[in-house]
Coordinates of C-alpha atoms in Angstrom, one line a residue:
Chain K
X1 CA -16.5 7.7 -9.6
X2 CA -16.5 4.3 -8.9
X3 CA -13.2 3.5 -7.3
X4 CA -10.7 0.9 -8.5
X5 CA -11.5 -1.9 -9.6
X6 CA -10.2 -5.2 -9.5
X7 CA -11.8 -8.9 -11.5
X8 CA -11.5 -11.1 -10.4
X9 CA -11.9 -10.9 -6.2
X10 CA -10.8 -14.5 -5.7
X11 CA -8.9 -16.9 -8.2
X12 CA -8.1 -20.8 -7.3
X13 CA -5.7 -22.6 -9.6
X14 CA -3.7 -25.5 -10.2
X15 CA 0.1 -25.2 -10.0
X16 CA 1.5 -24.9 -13.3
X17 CA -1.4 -23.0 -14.8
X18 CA -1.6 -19.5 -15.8
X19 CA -3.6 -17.0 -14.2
X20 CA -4.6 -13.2 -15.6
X21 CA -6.1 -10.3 -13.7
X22 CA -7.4 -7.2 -14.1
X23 CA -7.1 -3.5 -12.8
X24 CA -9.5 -1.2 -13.7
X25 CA -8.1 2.6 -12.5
X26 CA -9.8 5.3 -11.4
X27 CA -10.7 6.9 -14.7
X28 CA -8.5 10.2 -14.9
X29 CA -5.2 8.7 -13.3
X30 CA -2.6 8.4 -15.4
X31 CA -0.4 6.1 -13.0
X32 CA -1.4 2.4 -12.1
X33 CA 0.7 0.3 -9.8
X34 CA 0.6 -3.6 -8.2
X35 CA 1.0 -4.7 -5.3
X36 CA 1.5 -8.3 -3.7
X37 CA 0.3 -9.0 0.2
X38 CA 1.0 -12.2 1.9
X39 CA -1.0 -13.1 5.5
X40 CA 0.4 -10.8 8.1
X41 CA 2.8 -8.9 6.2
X42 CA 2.7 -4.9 4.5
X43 CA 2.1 -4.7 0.5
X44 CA 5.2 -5.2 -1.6
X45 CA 5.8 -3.4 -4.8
X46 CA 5.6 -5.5 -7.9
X47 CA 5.7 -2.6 -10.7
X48 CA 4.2 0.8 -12.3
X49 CA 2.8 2.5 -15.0
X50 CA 2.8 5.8 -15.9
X51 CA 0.1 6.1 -19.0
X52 CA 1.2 2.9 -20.6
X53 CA 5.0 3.0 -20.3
X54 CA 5.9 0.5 -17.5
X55 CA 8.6 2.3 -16.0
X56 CA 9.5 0.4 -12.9
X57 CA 9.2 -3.1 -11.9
X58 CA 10.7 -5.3 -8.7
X59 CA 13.0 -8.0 -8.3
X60 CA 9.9 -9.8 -6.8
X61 CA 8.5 -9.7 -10.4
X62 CA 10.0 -12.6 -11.8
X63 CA 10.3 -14.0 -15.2
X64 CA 6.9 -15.5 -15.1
X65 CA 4.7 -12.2 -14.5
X66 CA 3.8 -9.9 -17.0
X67 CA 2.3 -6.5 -16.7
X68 CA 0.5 -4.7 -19.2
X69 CA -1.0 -1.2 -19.7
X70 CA -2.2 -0.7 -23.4
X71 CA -3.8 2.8 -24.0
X72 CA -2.7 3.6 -20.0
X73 CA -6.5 2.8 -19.4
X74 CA -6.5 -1.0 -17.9
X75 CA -3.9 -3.5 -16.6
X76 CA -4.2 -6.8 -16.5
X77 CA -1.4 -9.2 -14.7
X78 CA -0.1 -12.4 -15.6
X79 CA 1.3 -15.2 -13.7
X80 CA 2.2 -18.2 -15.8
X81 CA 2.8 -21.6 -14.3
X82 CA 2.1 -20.6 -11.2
X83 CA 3.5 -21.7 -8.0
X84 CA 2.5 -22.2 -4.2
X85 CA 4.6 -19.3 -3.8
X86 CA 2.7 -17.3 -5.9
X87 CA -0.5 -17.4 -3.4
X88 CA -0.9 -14.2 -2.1
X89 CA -3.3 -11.0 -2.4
X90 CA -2.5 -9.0 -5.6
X91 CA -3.2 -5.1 -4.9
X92 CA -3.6 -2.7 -7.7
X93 CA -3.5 0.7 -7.0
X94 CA -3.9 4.5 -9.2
X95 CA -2.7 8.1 -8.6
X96 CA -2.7 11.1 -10.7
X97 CA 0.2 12.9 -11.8
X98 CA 3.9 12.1 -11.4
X99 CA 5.1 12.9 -7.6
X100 CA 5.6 11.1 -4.9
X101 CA 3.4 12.5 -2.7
X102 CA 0.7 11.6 -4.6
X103 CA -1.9 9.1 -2.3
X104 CA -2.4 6.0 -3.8
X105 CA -6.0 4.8 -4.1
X106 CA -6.5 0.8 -3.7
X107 CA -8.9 -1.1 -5.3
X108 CA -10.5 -4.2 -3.5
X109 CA -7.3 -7.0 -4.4
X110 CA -7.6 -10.5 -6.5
X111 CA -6.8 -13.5 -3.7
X112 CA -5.2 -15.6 -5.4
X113 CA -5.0 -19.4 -4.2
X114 CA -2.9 -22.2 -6.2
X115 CA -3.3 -25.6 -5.1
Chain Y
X1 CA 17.7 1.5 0.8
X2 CA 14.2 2.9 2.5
X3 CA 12.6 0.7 5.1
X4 CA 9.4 0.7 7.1
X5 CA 9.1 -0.7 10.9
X6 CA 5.9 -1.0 12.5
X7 CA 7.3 -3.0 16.0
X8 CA 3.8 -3.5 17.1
X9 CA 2.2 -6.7 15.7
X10 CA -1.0 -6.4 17.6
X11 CA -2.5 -4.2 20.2
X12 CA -5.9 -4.7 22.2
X13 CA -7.8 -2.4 23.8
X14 CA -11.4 -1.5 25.2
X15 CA -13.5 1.1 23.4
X16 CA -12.5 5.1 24.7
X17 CA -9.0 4.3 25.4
X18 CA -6.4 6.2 23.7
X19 CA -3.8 4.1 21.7
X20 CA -0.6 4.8 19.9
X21 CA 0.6 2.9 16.4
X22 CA 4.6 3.4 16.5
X23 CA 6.0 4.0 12.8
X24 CA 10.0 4.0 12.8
X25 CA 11.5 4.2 8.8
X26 CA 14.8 4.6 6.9
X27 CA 15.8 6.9 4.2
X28 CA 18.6 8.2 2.5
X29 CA 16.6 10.8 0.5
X30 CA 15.8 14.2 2.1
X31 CA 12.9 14.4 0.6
X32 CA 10.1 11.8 1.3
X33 CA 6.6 11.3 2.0
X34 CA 5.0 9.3 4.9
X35 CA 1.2 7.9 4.3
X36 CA -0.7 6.5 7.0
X37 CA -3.1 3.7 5.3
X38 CA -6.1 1.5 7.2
X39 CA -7.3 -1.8 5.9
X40 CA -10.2 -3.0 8.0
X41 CA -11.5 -6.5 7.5
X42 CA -12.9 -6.2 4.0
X43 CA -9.6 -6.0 2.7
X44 CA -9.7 -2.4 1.1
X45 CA -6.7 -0.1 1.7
X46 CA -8.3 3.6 2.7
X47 CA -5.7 6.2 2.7
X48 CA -5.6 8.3 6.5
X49 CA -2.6 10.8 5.8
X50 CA 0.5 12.2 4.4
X51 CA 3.0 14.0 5.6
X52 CA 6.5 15.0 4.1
X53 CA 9.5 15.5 5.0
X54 CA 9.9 19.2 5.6
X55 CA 6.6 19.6 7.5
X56 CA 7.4 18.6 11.1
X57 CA 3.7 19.7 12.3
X58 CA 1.8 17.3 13.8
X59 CA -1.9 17.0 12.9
X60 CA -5.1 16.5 14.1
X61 CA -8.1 15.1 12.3
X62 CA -11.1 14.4 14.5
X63 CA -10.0 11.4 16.7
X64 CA -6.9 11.3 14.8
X65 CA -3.6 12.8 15.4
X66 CA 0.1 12.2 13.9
X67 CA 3.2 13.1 15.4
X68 CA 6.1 13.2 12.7
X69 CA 9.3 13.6 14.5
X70 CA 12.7 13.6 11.9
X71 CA 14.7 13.3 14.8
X72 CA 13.6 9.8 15.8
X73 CA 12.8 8.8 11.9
X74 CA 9.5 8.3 13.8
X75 CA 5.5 9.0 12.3
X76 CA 3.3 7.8 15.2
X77 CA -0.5 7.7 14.9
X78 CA -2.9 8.5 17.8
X79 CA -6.3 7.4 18.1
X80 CA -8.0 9.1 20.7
X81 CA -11.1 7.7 22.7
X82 CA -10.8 4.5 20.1
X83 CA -14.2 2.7 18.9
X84 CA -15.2 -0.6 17.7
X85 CA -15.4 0.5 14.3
X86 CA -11.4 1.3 14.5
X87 CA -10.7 -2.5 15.0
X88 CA -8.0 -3.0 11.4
X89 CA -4.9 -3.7 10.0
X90 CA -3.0 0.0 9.9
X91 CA 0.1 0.1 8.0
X92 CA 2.8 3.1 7.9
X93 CA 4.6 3.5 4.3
X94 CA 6.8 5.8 3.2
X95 CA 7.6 7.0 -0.7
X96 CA 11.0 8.8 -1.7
X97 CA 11.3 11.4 -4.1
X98 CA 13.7 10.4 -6.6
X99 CA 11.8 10.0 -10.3
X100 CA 13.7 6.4 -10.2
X101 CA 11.6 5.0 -7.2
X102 CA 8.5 5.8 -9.0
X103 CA 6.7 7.1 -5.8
X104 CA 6.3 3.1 -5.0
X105 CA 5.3 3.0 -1.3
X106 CA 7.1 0.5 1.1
X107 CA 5.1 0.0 3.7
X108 CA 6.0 -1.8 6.9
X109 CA 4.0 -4.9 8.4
X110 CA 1.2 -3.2 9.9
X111 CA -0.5 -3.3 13.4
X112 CA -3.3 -5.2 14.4
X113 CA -5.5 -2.7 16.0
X114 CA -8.5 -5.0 18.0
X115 CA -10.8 -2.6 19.8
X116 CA -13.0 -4.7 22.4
X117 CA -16.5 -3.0 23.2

């Protein structure tokens, strides 16, 4: 078991251009979440998936981010015309089943930096 | 709406001493989950613990103990006789248990933890 993983670990962009990443989940968890952490502060919850039905997503998610589960295997995260705003460290995160007590396992986090 | 407060930005200390991470939240569900979660320098979150709501014992786990006190809304974390290696961010986060919050964690700002040889 390898963990979650996360492509790519650091991404440095232009403002205005649109940016993708990728979560890869631990293999048998069926829920996949994001996460967005700015210097000095907790995570914040973006959105989830349970298989591939997003059921939940954040007023921090706005209009120009995108989630997507297809098959409930991989996720991939889209920020288009980003922002300054938008620089941040984006956490992905998997657990299996459907309760809340549930621990989340992190994966590593794409940095993302827009110029 | 559920909140996490972690009032202590950054402690310091000097390897063997004891040291406390306070943890205060806010709920309105009576059934919730409390996670303790370390993110040392590479950047990784490592899950520690969880606790829920109806299990007011407090725990020991090597050097580590948590004290979960409803009464206070308060999960502190003890590290006892602390080493280098314990030098991290530690964050506090709690999940409720209604199907609509998803089990999303909020987790508070974290604490510093700098443990000086």
């Amino acid at each position: 078991d390898t963990g979650v993983s996360q492509n790519p670990r650091h991404k440095i962009t232009k403002r205005g251009q649109n940016v993708t990443f990728r979560c890869d989940p631990i293999s048998e968890h069926n829920r996949l979440y994001w996460y967005r952490q700015t210097l000095g502060q907790g995570p914040e919850f973006l959105t989830y998936f349970q298989n591939e039905a997003q059921l939940e997503k954040s007023r921090l998610l706005s209009d120009r981010f995108s989630a997507e589960r297809p098959k409930g295997s991989f996720s991939t995260l889209e920020i288009q015309r980003t922002e300054q705003g938008d620089s941040a460290m984006y956490l992905c995160a998997s657990s299996q089943g459907s309760a809340s007590y549930n621990e989340q396992f992190f994966g590593p986090g794409t940095r993302l930096t827009v110029l | 709406a559920q909140k996490v407060t972690q009032a202590q930005t950054e402690i310091s200390v000097v390897e063997k001493e004891d040291v406390t991470l306070d943890c205060v939240y806010e709920t309105r569900d009576t059934t919730y989950y409390l996670f303790w979660y370390k993110q040392p320098p590479s950047g990784e979150l490592v899950f520690l613990i969880r606790r829920n709501s109806f299990d007011e014992q407090n725990e020991i786990s090597g050097r580590y103990s948590w004290n979960f006190q409803k009464s206070t809304s308060s999960f502190n974390f003890t590290i006892t006789a602390s080493q280098v290696v314990d030098s991290a961010v530690y964050f506090c986060a709690l999940s409720e248990a209604w199907e609509t919050s998803g089990s999303r964690l909020t987790f508070g700002e974290g604490t510093q933890l700098t443990v000086n040889p």
